[in-house]
Short mmCIF file of C-alpha atoms in Angstrom, two decimals:
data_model
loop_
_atom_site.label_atom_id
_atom_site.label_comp_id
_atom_site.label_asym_id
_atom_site.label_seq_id
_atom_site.Cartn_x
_atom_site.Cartn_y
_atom_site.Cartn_z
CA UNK A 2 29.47 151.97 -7.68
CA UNK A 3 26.47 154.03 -6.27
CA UNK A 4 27.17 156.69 -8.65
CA UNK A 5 27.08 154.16 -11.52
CA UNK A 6 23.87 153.11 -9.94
CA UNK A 7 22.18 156.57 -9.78
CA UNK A 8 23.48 157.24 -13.07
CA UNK A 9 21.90 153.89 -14.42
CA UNK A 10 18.42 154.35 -12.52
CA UNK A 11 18.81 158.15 -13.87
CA UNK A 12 19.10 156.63 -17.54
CA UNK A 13 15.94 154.83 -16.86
CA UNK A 14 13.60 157.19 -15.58
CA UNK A 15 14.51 158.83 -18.72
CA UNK A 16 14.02 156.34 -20.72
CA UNK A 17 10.61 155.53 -19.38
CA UNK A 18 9.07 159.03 -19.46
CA UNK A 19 10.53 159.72 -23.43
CA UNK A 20 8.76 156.47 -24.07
CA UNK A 21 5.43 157.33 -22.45
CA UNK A 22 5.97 161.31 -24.17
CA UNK A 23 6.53 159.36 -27.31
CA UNK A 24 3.48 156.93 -26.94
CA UNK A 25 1.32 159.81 -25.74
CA UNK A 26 2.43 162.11 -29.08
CA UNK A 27 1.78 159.36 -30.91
CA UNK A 28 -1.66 159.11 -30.49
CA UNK A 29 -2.51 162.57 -30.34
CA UNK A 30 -0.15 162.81 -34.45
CA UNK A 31 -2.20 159.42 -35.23
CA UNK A 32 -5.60 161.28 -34.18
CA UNK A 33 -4.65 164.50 -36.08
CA UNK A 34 -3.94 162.12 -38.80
CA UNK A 35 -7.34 160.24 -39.04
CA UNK A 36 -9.31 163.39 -38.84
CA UNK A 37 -7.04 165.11 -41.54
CA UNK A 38 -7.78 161.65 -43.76
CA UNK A 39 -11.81 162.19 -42.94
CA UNK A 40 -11.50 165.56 -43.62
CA UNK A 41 -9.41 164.83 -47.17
CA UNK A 42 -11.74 162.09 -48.37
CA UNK A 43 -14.95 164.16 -47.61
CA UNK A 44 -13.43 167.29 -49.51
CA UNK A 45 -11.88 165.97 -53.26
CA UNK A 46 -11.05 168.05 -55.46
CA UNK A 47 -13.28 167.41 -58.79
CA UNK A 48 -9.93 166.23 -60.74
CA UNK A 49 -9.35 163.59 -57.94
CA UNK A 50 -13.47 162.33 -58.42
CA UNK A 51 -13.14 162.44 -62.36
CA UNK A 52 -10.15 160.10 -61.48
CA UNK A 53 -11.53 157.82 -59.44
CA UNK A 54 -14.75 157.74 -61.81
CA UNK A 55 -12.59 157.26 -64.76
CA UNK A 56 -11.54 153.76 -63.04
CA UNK A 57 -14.60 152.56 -61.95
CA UNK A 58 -16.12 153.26 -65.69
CA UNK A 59 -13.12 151.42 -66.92
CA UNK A 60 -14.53 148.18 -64.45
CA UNK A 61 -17.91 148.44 -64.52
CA UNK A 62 -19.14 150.50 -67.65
CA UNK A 63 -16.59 150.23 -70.29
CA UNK A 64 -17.63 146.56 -71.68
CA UNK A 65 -21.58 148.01 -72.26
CA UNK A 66 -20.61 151.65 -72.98
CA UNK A 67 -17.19 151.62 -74.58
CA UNK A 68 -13.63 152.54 -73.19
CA UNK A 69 -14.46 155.98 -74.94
CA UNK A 70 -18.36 156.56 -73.62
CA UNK A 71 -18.80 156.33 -77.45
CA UNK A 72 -21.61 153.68 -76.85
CA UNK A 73 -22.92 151.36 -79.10
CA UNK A 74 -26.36 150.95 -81.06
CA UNK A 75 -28.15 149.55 -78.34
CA UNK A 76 -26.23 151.42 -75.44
CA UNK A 77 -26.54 154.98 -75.26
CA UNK A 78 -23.26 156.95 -75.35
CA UNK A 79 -22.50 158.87 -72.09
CA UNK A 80 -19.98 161.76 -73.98
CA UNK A 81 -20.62 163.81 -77.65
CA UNK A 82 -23.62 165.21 -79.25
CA UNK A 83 -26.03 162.05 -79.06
CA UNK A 84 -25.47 162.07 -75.08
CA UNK A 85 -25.79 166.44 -74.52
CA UNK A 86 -28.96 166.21 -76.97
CA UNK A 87 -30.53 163.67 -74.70
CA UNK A 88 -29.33 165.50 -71.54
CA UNK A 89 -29.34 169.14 -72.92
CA UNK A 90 -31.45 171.19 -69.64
CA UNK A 91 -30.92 168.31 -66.90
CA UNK A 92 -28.82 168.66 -63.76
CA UNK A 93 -25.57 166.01 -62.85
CA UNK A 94 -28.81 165.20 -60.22
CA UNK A 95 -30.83 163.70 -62.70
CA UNK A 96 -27.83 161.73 -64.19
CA UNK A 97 -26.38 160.78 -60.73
CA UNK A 98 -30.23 159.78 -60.11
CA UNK A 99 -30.59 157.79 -63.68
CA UNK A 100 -27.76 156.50 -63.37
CA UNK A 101 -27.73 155.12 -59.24
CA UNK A 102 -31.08 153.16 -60.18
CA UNK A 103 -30.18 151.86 -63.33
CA UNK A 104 -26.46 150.88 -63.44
CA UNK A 105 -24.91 148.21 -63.77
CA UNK A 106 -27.36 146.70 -66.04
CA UNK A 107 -26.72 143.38 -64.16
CA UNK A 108 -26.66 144.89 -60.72
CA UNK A 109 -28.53 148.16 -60.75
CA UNK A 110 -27.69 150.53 -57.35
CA UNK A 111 -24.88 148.09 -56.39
CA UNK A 112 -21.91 150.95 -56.27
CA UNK A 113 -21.64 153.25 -53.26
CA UNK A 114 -22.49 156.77 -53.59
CA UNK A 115 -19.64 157.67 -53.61
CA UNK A 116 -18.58 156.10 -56.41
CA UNK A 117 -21.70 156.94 -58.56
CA UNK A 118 -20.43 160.72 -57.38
CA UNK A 119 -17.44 159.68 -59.37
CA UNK A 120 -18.89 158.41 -62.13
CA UNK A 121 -20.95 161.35 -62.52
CA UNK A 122 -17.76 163.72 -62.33
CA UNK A 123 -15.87 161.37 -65.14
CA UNK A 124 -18.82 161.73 -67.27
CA UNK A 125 -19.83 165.61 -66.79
CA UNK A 126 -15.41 166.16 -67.55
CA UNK A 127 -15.69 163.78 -70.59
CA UNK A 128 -18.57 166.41 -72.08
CA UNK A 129 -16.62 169.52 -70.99
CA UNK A 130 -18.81 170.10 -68.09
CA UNK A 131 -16.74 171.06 -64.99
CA UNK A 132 -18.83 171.93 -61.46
CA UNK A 133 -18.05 175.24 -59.38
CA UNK A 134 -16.92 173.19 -57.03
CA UNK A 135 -16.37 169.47 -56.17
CA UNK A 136 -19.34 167.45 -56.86
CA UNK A 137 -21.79 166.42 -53.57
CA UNK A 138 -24.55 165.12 -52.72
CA UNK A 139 -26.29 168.65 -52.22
CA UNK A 140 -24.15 170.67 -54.95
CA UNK A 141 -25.50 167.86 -58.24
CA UNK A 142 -29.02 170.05 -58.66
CA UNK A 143 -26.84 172.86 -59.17
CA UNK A 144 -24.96 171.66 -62.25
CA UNK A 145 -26.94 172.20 -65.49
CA UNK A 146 -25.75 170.53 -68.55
CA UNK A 147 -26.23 172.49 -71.84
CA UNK A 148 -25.23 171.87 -75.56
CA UNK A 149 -22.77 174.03 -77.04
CA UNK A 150 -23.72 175.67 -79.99
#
């Protein structure tokens, strides 16, 4: 009986240390983890922006602008000739700017910056214009947009 007893209390003190090694491992993985997820979400890749910019168009710009940036005769386009003619020479700063002030029409500067980041991204990919480098904050003035010939 004692030796069932040590055995038993034995089993326990196990028990209770894998559970506190678990618990502590735990934390440290789920710590890892929400720094890797910072670290992700502050570093996407351009295709991952053009993306997420391609859905928010679809909900917020699409019924003004068209499902194909093709515009309309009172709304500019935002892809094709008319739209590199009127942006020919500017940076994605000066459209991230234009457009962060102005857009939505019925809500101007209502999206997050990080969604107007997006936005930018869908629309520079949708004229053939693809950044060094995912787009930022800092790295916009360094995108020039230029008409092909």
């Amino acid at each position: 009986m004692i030796r069932v007893l040590e055995t038993m209390r034995g089993f326990v003190l196990f028990a209770v240390v894998a559970v506190i090694s678990f618990s502590l491992m735990g934390e440290a993985t789920e710590g890892s983890h929400v720094s890797a997820n910072s670290q992700i979400s502050r570093v996407a890749s351009f295709a991952d922006q053009v993306g997420r910019g391609h859905s928010t168009y679809m909900e917020q710009c699409s019924t003004c602008h068209q499902e194909d940036l093709s515009g309309t005769d009172m709304v500019p386009a935002l892809a094709g000739s008319a739209f590199m003619a009127r942006w020919n020479g500017k940076t994605a700063k000066d459209l991230f700017s234009q457009t962060s002030m102005t857009m939505p029409a019925s809500s101007p500067g209502s999206l997050t910056q990080e969604e107007y980041l997006n936005l930018t991204a869908y629309i520079l990919q949708a004229n053939d214009i693809t950044p060094p480098q995912d787009l930022t904050v800092d790295s916009l003035a360094s995108v020039t947009m230029h008409q092909k010939d």
